[in-house]
GROMACS .gro file of C-alpha atoms in nm:
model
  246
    1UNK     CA    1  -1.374 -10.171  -2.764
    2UNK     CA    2  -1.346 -10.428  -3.084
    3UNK     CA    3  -1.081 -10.157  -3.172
    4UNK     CA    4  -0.830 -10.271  -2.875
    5UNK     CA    5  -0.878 -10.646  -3.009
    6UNK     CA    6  -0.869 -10.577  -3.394
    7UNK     CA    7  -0.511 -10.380  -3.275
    8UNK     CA    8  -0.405 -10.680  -3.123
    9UNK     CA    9  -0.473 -10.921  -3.428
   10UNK     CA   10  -0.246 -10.709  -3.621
   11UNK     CA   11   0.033 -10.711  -3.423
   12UNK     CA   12   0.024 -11.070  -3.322
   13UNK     CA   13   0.005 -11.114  -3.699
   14UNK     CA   14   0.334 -10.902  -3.815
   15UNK     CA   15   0.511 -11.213  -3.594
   16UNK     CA   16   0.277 -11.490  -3.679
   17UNK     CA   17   0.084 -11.488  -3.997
   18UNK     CA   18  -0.076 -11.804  -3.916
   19UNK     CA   19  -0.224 -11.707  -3.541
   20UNK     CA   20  -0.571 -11.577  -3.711
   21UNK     CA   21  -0.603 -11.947  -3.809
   22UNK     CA   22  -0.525 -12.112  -3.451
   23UNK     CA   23  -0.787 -11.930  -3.249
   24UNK     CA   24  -1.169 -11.948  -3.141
   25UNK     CA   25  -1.382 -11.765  -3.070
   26UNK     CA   26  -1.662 -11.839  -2.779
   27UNK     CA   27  -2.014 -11.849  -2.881
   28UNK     CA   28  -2.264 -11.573  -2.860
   29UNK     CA   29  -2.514 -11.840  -2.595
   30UNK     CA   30  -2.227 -11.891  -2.405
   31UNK     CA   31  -2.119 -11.565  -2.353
   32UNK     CA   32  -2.500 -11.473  -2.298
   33UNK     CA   33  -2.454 -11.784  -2.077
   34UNK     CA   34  -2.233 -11.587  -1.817
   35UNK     CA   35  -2.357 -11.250  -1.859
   36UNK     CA   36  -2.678 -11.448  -1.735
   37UNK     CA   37  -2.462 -11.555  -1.426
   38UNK     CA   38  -2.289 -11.244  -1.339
   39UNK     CA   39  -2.600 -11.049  -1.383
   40UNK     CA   40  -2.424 -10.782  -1.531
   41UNK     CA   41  -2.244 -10.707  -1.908
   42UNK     CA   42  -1.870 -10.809  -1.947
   43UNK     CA   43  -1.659 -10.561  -2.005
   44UNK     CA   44  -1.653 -10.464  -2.355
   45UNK     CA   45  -1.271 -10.556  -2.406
   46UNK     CA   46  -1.331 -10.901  -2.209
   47UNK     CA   47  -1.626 -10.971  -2.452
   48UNK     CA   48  -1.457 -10.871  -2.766
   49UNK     CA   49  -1.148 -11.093  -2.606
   50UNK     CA   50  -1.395 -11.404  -2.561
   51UNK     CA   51  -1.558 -11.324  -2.924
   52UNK     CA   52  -1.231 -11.390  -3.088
   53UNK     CA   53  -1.040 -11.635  -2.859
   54UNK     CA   54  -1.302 -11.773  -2.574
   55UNK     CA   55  -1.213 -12.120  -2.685
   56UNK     CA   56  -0.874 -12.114  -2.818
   57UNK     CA   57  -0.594 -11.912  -2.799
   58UNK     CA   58  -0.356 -12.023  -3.030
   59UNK     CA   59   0.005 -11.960  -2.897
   60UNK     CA   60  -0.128 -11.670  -2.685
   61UNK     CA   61   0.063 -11.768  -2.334
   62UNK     CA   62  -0.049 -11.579  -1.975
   63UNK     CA   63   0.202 -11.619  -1.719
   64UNK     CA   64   0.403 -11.969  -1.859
   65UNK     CA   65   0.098 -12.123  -2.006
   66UNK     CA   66  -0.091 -12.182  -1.614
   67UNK     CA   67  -0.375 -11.923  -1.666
   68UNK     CA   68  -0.694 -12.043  -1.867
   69UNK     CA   69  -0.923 -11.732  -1.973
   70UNK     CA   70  -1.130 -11.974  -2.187
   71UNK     CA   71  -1.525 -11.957  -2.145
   72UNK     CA   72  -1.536 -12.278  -2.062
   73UNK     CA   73  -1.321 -12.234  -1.771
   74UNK     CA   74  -1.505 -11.901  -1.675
   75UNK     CA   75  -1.834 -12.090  -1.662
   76UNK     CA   76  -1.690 -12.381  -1.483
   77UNK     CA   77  -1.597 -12.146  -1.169
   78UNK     CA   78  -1.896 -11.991  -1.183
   79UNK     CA   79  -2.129 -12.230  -1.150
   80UNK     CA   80  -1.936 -12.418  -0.861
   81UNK     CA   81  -2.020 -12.371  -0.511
   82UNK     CA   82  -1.791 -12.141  -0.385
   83UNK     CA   83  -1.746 -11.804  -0.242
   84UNK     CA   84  -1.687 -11.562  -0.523
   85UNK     CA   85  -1.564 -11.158  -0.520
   86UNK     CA   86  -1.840 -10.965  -0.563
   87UNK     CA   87  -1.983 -10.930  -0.946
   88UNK     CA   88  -2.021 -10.624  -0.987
   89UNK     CA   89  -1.693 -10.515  -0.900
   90UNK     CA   90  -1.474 -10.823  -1.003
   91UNK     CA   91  -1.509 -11.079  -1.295
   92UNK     CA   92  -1.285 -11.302  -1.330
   93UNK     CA   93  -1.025 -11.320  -1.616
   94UNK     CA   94  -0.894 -11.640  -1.607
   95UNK     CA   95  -0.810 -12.026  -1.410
   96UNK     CA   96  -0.504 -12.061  -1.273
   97UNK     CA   97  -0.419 -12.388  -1.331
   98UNK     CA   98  -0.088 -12.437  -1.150
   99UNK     CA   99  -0.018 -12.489  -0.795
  100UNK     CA  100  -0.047 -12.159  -0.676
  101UNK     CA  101  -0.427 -12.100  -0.724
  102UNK     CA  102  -0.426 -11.731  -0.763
  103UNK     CA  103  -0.686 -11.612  -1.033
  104UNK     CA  104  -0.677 -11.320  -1.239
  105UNK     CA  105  -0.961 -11.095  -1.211
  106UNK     CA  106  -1.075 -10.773  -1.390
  107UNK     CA  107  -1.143 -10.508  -1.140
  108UNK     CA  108  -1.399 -10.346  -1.264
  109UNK     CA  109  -1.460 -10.070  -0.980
  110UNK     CA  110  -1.294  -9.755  -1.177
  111UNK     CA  111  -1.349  -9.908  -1.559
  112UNK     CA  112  -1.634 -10.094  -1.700
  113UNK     CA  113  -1.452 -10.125  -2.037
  114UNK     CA  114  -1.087 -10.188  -2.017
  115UNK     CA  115  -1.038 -10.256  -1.660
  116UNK     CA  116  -0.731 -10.287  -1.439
  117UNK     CA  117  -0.592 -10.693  -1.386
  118UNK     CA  118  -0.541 -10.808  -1.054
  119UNK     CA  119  -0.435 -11.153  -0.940
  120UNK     CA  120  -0.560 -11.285  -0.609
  121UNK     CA  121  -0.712 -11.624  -0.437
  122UNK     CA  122  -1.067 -11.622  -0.457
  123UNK     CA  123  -1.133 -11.554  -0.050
  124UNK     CA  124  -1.310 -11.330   0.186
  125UNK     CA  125  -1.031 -11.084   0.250
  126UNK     CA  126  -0.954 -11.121  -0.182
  127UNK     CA  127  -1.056 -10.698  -0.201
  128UNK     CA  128  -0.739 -10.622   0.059
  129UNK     CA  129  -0.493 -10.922  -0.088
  130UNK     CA  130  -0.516 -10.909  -0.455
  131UNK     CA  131  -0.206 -10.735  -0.638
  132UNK     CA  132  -0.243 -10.497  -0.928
  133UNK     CA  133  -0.036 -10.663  -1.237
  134UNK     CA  134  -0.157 -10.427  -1.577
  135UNK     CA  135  -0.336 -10.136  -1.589
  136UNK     CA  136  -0.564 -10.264  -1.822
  137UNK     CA  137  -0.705 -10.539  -2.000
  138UNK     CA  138  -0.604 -10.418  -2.368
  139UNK     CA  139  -0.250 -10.373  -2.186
  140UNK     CA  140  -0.220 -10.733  -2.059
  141UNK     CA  141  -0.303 -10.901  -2.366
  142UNK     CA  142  -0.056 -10.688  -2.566
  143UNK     CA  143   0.192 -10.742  -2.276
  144UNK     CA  144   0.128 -11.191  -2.309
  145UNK     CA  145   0.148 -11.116  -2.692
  146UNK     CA  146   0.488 -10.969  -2.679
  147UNK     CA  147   0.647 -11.206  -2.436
  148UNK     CA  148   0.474 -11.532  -2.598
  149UNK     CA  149   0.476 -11.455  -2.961
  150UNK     CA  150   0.741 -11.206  -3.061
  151UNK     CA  151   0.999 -11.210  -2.773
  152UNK     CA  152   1.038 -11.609  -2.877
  153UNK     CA  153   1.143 -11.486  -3.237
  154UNK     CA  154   1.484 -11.361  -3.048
  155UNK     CA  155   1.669 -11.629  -2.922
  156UNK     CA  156   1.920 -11.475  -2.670
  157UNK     CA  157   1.779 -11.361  -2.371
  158UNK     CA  158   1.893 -11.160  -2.012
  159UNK     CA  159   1.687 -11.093  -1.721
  160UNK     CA  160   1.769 -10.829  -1.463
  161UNK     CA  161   1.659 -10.668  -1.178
  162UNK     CA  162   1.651 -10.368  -0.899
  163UNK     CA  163   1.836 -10.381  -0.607
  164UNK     CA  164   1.672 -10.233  -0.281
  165UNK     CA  165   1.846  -9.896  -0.330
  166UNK     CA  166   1.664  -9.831  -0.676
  167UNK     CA  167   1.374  -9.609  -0.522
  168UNK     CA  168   1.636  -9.398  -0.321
  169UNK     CA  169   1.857  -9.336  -0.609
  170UNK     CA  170   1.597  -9.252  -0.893
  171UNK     CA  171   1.328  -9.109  -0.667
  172UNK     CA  172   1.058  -9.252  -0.899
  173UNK     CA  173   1.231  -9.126  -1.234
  174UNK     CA  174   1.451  -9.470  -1.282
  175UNK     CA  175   1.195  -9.584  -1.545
  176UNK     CA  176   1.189  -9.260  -1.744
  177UNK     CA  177   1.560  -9.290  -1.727
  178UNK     CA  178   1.493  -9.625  -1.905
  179UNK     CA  179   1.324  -9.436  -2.160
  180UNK     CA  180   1.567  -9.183  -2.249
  181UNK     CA  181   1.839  -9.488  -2.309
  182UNK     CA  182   1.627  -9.686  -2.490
  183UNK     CA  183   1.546  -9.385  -2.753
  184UNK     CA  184   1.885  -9.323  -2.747
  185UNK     CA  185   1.970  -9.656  -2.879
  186UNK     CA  186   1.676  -9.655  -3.185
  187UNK     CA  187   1.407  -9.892  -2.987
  188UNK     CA  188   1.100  -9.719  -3.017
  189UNK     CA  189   0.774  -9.712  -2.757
  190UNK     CA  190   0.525  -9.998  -2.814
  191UNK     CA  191   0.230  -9.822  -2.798
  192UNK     CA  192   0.059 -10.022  -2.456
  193UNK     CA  193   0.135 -10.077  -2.105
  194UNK     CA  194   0.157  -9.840  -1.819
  195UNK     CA  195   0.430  -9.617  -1.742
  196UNK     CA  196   0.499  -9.865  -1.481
  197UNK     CA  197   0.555 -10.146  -1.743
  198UNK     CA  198   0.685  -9.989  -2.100
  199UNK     CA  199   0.825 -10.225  -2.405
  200UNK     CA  200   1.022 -10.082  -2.648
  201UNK     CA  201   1.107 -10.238  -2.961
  202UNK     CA  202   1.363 -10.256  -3.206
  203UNK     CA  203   1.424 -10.442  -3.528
  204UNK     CA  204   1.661 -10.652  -3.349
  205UNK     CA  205   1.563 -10.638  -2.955
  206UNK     CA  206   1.300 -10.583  -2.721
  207UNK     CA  207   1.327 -10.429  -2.393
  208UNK     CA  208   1.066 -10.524  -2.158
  209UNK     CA  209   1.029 -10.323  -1.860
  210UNK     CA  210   0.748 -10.381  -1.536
  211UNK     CA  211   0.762 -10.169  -1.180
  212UNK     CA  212   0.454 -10.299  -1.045
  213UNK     CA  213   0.289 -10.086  -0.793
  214UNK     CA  214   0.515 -10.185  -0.461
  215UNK     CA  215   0.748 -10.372  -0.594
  216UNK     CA  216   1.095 -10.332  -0.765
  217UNK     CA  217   1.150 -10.371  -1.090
  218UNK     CA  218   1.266 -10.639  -1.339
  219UNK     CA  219   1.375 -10.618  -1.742
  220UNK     CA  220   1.364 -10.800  -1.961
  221UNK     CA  221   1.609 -10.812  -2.253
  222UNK     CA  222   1.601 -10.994  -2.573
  223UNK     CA  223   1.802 -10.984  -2.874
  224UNK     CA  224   1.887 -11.180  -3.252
  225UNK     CA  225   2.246 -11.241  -3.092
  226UNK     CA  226   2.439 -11.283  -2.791
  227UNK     CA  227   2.673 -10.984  -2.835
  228UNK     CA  228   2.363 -10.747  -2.896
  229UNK     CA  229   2.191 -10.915  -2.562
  230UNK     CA  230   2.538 -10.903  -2.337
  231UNK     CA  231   2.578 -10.525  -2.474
  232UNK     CA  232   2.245 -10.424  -2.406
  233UNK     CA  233   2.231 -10.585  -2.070
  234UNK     CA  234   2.538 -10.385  -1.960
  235UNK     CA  235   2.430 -10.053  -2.021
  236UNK     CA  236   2.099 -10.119  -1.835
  237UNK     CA  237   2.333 -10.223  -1.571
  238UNK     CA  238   2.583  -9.945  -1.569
  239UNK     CA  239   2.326  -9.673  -1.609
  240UNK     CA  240   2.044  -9.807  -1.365
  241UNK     CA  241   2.270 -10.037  -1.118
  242UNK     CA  242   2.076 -10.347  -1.227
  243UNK     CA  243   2.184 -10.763  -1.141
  244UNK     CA  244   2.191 -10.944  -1.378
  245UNK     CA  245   1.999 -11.302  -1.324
  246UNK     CA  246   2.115 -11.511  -1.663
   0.00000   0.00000   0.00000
């Protein structure tokens, strides 16, 4: 699975020639070092991850800079006394550091390779309270890649989001209407995330989208100017009855 990570270099790098030169990689005795722990392999994109960033991750953010996927940090959890989710079915992805506490965890049940990311407190009932957030590893890096490194490159910004009559009115199809607008104004699929959480891209703008299983979702819009960002934002809003949050 080098191939997902090797993908994700070169995009990183069409926004930030320099990010090749900011990272670390984890050693080979301490990745041995919690394979040892976990009795079991990583998975091969979570190993290939480690191999190229385990100790630093340049300007790589996960959710506003409070998540720490170093090895360090893995092997720091690991060895405290604690309960922990079973290994075999969930290894963890990375610290939150914040106030909330809520880890993210590779689940590891239907994938052994590129498995789903789920975010949960470490606790006995952690299998029934944890909350899908990518469909895969590979997809979640892309996805912090994209907001942290080439969203920034576009100052003006817009947030929006559903209203509780959005799965009534599009009957599951809301996001593939999303599609068919965004092709229609020359962004093109990035080629990661779920259908529940497409990007598309343009030379000027980035649409962001993410309907997590459950929930309603949000978009994210941003743009080289203000006009482009306020013009964009109103035809998601006209066409898929979104608010508007800034």
């Amino acid at each position: 699975m080098k191939e997902h990570i090797r993908a994700l270099l070169e995009y990183i790098s069409r926004y930030d020639p320099e990010f090749t030169n900011a990272i670390g990689g984890a050693s080979r005795e301490q990745i041995e070092q919690l394979e040892s722990i976990l009795a079991r392999p990583l998975p091969s994109v979570h190993r290939g991850f480690l191999e190229c960033m385990g100790q630093s991750v340049g300007k790589l953010i996960f959710y506003e800079g409070v998540m720490d996927p170093t090895i360090e940090s893995l092997l720091e959890y690991y060895t405290e006394e604690r309960w922990h989710p079973p290994y075999r079915e969930y290894v963890l992805f990375a610290i939150d550091t914040g106030p909330q506490g809520s880890d993210l965890f590779l689940d590891c049940r239907e994938s052994a390779n590129n498995p789903a990311v789920i975010r949960g407190e470490p606790a006995l009932d952690f299998p029934a309270r944890a909350r899908l957030k990518h469909a895969s590893l590979s997809d979640a890096l892309f996805s912090a890649a994209l907001t942290s490194i080439r969203m920034p490159l576009l100052p003006c910004r817009a947030s929006l989001y559903a209203t509780t009559g959005w799965t009534d009115r599009f009957e599951g199809k809301g996001l593939q209407l999303l599609k068919d607008i965004c092709l229609k104004l020359g962004f093109e699929r990035l080629p990661f995330g779920a259908e529940w959480s497409p990007s598309y891209e343009r030379g000027d703008a980035v649409i962001d989208a993410y309907e997590a299983p459950g929930f309603l979702p949000s978009f994210e819009i941003a743009a080289s100017n203000q006009r482009e960002v306020d013009r964009l934002a109103e035809i998601l809003k006209d066409n898929l009855g979104l608010v508007r949050l800034r």
